[in-house]
Coordinates of C-alpha atoms in Angstrom, one line a residue:
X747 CA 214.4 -10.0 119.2
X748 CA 211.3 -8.1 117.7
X749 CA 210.4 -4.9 116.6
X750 CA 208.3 -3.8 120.1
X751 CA 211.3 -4.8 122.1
X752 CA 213.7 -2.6 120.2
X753 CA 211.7 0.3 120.5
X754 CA 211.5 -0.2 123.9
X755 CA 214.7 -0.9 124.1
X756 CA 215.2 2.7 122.2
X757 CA 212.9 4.2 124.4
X758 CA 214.7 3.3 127.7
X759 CA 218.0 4.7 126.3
X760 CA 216.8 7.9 125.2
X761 CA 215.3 8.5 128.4
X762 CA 218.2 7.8 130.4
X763 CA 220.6 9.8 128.1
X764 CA 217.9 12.7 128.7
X765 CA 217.8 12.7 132.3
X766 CA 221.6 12.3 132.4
X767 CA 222.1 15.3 129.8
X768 CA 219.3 17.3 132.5
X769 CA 221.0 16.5 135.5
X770 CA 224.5 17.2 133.9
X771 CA 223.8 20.8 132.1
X772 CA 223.7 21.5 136.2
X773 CA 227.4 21.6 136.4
X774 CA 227.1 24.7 133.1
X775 CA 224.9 27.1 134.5
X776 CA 226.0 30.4 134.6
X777 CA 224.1 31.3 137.5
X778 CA 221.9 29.1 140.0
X779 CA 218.2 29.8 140.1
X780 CA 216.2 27.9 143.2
X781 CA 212.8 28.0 140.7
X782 CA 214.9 26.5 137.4
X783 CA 216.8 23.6 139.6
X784 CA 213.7 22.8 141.5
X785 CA 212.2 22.1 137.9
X786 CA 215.6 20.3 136.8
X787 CA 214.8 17.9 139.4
X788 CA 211.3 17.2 138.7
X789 CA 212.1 16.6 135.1
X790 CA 214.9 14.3 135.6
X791 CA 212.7 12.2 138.1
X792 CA 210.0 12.0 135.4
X793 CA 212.5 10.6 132.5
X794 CA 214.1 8.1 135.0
X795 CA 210.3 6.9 136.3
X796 CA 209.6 6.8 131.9
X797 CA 212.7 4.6 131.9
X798 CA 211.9 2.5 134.5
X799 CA 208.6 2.4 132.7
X800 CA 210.1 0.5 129.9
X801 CA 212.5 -1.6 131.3
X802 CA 209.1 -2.7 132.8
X803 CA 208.1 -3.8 129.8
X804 CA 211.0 -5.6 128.8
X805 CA 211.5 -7.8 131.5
X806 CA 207.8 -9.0 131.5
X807 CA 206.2 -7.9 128.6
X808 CA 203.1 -6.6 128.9
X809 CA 202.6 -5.0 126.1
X810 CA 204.0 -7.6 123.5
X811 CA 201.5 -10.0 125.4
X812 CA 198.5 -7.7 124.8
X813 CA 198.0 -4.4 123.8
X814 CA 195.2 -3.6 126.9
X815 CA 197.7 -5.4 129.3
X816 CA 200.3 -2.8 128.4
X817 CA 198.1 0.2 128.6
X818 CA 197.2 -0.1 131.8
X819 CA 200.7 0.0 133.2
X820 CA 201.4 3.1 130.4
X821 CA 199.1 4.7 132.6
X822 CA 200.2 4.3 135.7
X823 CA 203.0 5.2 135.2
X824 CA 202.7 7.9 132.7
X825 CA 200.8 9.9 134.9
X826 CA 202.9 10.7 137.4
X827 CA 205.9 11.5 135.0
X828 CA 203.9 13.6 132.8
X829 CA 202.4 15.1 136.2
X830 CA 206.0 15.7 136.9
X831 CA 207.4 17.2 133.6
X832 CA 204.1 19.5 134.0
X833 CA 205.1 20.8 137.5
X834 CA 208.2 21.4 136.7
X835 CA 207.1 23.9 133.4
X836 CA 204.9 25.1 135.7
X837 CA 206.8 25.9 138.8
X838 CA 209.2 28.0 136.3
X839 CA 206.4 30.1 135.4
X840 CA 204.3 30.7 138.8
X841 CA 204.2 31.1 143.0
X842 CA 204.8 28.1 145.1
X843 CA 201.0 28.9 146.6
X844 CA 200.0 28.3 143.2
X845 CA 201.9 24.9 142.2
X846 CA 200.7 23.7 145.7
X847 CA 197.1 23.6 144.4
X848 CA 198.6 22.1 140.9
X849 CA 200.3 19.1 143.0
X850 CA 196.8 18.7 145.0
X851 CA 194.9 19.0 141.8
X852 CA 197.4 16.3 139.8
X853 CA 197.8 13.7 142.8
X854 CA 193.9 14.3 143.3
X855 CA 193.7 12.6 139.8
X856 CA 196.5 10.1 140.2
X857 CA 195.0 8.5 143.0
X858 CA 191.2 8.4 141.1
X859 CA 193.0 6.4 138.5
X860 CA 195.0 4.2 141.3
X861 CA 190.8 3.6 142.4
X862 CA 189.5 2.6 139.1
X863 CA 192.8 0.6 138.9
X864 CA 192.0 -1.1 142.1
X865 CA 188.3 -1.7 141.6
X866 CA 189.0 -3.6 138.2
X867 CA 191.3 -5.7 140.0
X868 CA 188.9 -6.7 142.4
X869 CA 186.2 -6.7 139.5
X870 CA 187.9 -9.0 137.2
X871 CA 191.0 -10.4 139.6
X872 CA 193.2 -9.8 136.8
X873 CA 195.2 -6.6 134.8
X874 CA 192.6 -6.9 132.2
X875 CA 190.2 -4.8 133.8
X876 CA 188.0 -3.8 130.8
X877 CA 185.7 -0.5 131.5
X878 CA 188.2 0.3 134.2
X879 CA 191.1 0.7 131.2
X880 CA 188.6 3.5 129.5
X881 CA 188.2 5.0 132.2
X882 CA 192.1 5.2 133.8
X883 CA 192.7 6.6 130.3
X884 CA 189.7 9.1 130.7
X885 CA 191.3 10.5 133.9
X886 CA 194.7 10.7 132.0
X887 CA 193.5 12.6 129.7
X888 CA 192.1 14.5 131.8
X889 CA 194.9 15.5 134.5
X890 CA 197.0 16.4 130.9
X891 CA 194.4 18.8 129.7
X892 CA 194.1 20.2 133.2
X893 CA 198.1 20.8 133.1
X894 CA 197.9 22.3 129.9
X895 CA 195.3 25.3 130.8
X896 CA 197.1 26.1 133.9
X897 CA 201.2 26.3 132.2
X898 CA 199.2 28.5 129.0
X899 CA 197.5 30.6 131.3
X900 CA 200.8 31.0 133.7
X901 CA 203.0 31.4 130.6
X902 CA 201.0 34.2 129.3
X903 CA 201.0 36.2 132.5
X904 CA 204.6 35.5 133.1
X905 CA 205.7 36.9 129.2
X906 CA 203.7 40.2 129.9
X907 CA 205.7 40.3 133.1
X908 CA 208.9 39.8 131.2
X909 CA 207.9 41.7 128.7
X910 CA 207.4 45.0 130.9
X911 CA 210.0 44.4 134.0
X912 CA 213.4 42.6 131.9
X913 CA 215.6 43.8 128.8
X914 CA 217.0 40.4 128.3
X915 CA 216.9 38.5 125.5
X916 CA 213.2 36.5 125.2
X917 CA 213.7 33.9 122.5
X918 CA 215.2 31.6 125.3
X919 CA 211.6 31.4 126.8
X920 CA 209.6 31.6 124.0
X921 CA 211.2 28.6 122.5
X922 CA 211.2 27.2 126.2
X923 CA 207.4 27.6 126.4
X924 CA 206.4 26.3 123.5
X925 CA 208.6 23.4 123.2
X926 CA 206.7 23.0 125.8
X927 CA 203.1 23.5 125.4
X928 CA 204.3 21.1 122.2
X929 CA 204.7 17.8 124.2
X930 CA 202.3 17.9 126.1
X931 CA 199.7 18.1 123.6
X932 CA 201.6 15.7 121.9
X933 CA 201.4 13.2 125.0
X934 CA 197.2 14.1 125.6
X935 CA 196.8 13.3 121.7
X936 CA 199.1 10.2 121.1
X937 CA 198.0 8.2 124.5
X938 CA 194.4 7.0 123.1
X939 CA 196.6 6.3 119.9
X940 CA 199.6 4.5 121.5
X941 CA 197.7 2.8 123.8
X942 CA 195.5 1.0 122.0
X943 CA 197.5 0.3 118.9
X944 CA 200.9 -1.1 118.9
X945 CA 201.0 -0.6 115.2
X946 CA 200.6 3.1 115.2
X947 CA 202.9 3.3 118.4
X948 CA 205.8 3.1 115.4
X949 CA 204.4 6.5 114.3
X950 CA 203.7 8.3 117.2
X951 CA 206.6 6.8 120.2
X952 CA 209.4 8.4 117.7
X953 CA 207.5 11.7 117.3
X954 CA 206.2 12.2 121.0
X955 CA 210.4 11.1 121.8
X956 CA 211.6 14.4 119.4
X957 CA 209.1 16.8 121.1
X958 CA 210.7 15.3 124.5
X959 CA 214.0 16.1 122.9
X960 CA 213.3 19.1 121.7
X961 CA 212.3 20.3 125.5
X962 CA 214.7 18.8 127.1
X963 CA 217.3 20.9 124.7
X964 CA 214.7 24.5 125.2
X965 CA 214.8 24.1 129.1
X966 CA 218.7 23.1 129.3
X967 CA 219.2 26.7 126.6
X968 CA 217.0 28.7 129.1
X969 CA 218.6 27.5 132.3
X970 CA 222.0 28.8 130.7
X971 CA 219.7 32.2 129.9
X972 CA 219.1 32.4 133.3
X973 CA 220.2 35.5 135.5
X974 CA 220.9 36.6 139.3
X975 CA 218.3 39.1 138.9
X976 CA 215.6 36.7 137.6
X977 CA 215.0 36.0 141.7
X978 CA 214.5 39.3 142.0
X979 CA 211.3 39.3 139.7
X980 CA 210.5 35.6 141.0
X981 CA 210.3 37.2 144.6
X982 CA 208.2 40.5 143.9
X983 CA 205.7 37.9 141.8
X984 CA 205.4 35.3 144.9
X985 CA 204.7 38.5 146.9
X986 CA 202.3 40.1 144.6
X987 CA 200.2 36.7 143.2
X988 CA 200.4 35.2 146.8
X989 CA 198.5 37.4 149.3
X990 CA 201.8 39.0 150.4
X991 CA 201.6 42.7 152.3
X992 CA 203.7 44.7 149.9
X993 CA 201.5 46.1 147.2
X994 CA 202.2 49.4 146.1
X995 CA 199.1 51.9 145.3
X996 CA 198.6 52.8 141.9
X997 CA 199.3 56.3 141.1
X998 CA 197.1 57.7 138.5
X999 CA 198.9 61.0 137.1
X1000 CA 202.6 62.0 137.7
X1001 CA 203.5 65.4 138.4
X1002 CA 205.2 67.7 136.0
X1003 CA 208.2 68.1 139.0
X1004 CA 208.1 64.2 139.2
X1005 CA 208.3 64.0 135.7
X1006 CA 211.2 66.1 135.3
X1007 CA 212.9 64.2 138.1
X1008 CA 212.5 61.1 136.7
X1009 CA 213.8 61.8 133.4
X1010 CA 217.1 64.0 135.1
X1011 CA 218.1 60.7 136.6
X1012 CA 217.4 58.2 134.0
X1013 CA 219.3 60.6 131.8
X1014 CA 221.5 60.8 134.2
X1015 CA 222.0 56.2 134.7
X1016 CA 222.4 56.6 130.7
X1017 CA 225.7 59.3 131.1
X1018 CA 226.9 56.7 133.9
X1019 CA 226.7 54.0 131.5
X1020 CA 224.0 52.1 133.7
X1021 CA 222.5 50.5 130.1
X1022 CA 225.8 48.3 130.1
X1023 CA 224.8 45.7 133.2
X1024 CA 222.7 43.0 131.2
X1025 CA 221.0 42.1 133.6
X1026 CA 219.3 45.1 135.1
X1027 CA 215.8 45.1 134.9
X1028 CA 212.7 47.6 136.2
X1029 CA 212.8 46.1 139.9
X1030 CA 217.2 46.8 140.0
X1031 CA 216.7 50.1 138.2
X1032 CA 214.3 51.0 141.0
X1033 CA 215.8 50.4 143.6
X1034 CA 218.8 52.0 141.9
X1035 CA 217.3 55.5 141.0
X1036 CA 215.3 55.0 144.4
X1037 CA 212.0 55.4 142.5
X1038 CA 208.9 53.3 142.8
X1039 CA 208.5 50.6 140.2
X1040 CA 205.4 52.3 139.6
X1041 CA 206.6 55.6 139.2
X1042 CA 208.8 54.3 136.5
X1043 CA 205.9 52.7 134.7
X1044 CA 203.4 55.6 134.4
X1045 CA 206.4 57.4 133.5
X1046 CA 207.0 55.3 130.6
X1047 CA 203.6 54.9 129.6
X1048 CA 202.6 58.7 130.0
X1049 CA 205.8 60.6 128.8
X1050 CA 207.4 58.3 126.8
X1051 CA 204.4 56.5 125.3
X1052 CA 206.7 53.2 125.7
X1053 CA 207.5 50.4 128.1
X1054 CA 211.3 50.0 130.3
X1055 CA 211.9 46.9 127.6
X1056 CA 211.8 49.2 124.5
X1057 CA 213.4 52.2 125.5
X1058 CA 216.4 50.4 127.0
X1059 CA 216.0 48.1 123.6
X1060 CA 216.4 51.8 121.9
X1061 CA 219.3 53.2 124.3
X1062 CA 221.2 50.2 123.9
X1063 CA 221.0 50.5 119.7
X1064 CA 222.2 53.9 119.8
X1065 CA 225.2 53.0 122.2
X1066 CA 225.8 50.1 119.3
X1067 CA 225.4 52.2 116.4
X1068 CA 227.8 55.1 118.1
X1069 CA 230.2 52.1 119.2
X1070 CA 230.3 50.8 115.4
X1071 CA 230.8 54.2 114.0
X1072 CA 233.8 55.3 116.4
X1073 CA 235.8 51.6 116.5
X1074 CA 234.6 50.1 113.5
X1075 CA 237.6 47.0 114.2
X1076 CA 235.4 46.1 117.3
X1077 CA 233.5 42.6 116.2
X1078 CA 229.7 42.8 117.2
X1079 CA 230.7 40.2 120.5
X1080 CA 232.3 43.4 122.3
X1081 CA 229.8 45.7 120.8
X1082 CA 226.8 43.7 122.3
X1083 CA 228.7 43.1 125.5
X1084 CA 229.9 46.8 125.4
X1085 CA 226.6 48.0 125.2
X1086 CA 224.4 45.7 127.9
X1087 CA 222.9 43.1 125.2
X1088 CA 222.6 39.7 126.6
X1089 CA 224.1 37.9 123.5
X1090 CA 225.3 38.6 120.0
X1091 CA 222.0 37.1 118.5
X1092 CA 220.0 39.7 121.0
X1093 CA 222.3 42.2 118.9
X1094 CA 221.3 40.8 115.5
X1095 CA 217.6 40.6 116.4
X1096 CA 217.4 44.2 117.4
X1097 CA 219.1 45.6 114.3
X1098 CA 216.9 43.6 112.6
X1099 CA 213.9 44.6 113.8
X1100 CA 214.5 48.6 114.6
X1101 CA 216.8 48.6 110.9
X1102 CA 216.1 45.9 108.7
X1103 CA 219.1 44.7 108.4
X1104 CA 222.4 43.2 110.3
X1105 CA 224.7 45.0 112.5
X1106 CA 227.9 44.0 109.6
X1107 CA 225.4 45.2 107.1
X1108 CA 224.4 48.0 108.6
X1109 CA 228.1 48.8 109.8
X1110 CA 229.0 48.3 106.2
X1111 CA 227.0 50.9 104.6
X1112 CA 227.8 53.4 107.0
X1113 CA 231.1 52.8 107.0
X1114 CA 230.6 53.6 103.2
X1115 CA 228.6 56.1 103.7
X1116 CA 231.6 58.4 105.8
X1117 CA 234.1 57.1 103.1
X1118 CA 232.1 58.6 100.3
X1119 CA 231.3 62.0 102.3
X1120 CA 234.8 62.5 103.2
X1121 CA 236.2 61.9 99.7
X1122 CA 233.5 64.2 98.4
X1123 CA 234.7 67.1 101.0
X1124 CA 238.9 66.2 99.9

């Protein structure tokens, strides 16, 4: 048994175990999400087509036979699976009228290399099809590439979305995005390389296989992140990026008797304890408060010089650092909870970015702060 054949071997496991691990994190969701298990799907076809792939190999051994021999059936078949892992990041991040023109755009590409595939074979009645290789390899390349514009240009639009409209924790989809941004550079960069080198495939196969795993364990972490109210967003973005009817006129100036109303009833959600839900975001406090989305934004911007994500950032760390201060036996899992933060670790990264330190250490030296001042007044 040589060396090729155990990394293939390896290969076709750690597909499988990936697209079983995908499929099975289904059952651990907190809450469903059409948009993520549309993109669960996608991704798990792709790592069962990648195993396939490789049991391919195996059985007839195209690649140990010759290293041009293998490439071209790495091609066709890589394409569609890395097509397919693409969608998927891609239909988490934009409209369906939008990943319509991505699918025409990618099987547009799949079926120019199933072409140049085709016209070698009649060229040179063989797999060794020469120029035709190059150029299959060419058109990979490119449908990659082409992927990777579109998911950074959707990713950026969607994190200033989440940025201004949700109060949840972001490091789930940061590290989602680029984990994967990651492999599929990794896949447009190590193709020429793997393909045309078995030798160097022992370099790059085990590093393009940890960026895979690394994804795999980013998109499982921000299906779990996921929350009801994410549909919400997904549906006012489908209606705003896809021609829909419901566009609301910006207003240029707010009132100072729309001004004061405003800020009466978002003091007013703050003495109800409305900060507490987790997952409210601009669209649910909206529609709660029965003020336009917009409204709320020029009020933000204009009055309070701030977005919705900051100041709710700000009201929940004063409900913390009250919380800490009056039960100082709670453990910072109620506090966060208590006080609307998504997680403990959302907890920790506020403190440490508005403080500079912990929640125990800042707990700590207030706590030894009132020690000191009530000894000093005995």
């Amino acid at each position: 048994m040589d060396s090729l054949f155990l990394l293939q071997f390896a290969c076709f496991i750690f597909m499988l175990v990936n697209a079983f691990f995908v499929a099975l994190s289904h059952l651990h969701v907190r809450w469903e999400n059409k948009r993520y298990e549309r993109s669960r799907w996608m991704i798990v076809v792709a790592l069962i087509g990648l195993a396939i792939q490789y049991a391919v190999q195996m059985v007839f051994g195209f690649r140990a036979a010759d290293d041009s021999l293998g490439a071209v059936i790495n091609i066709l078949v890589y394409t569609p699976c890395f097509s397919l892992i693409s969608l998927g990041i891609y239909n988490i991040e934009t409209t369906r009228s939008n990943l319509r023109k991505m699918i025409l755009m990618c099987s547009g590409i799949y079926a120019a290399i199933i072409v140049a595939f085709c016209v070698g074979i009649s060229f040179y009645h063989s797999l060794y099809i020469r120029e035709g290789l190059y150029v299959m390899l060419v058109l990979f390349c490119l449908s990659v590439l082409y992927c990777i514009y579109m998911i950074i240009q959707e990713m950026i639009r969607r994190k200033n979305m989440l940025e201004t409209m949700a109060a949840t924790d972001m490091l789930p989809y940061v590290r989602y995005s680029r984990a994967s941004v990651i492999i599929l550079w990794l896949a447009v960069l190590a193709m020429p390389v793997a393909i045309f080198s078995t030798t160097l495939l022992y370099i790059v196969g085990p590093a393009v296989l940890l960026a895979l795993l690394f994804f795999n364990l980013t998109f499982i972490a921000l299906g779990n992140s996921y929350i009801p109210t994410e549909e919400l967003l997904d549906k006012e973005e489908n209606i705003q990026l896809s021609g829909g009817v419901k566009v609301e006129k910006p207003l240029q100036q707010l009132s100072e008797e729309r001004r004061n109303f405003i800020q009466s009833s978002l003091d007013q959600w703050c003495m109800d304890l409305g900060y507490k839900d987790s997952n409210v975001n601009m669209l649910t406090l909206s529609r709660t408060l029965c003020i336009s989305k917009n409204e709320l934004s020029l009020f933000f911007d204009q009055c309070l010089h701030s977005n919705f994500r900051i100041w709710l950032s700000e009201i929940r760390l004063n409900a913390a650092k009250k919380m800490m201060l009056e039960y100082p036996d709670y453990s910072n899992d109620i506090i966060s909870a208590e006080c609307g933060f998504s997680c403990r670790t959302h907890l920790y990264r506020i403190f440490k970015t508005k403080e500079g330190c912990s929640p125990t250490e800042w707990r700590d030296f207030h706590s030894t702060d009132a020690a000191q001042n009530d000894s000093n007044w005995a």
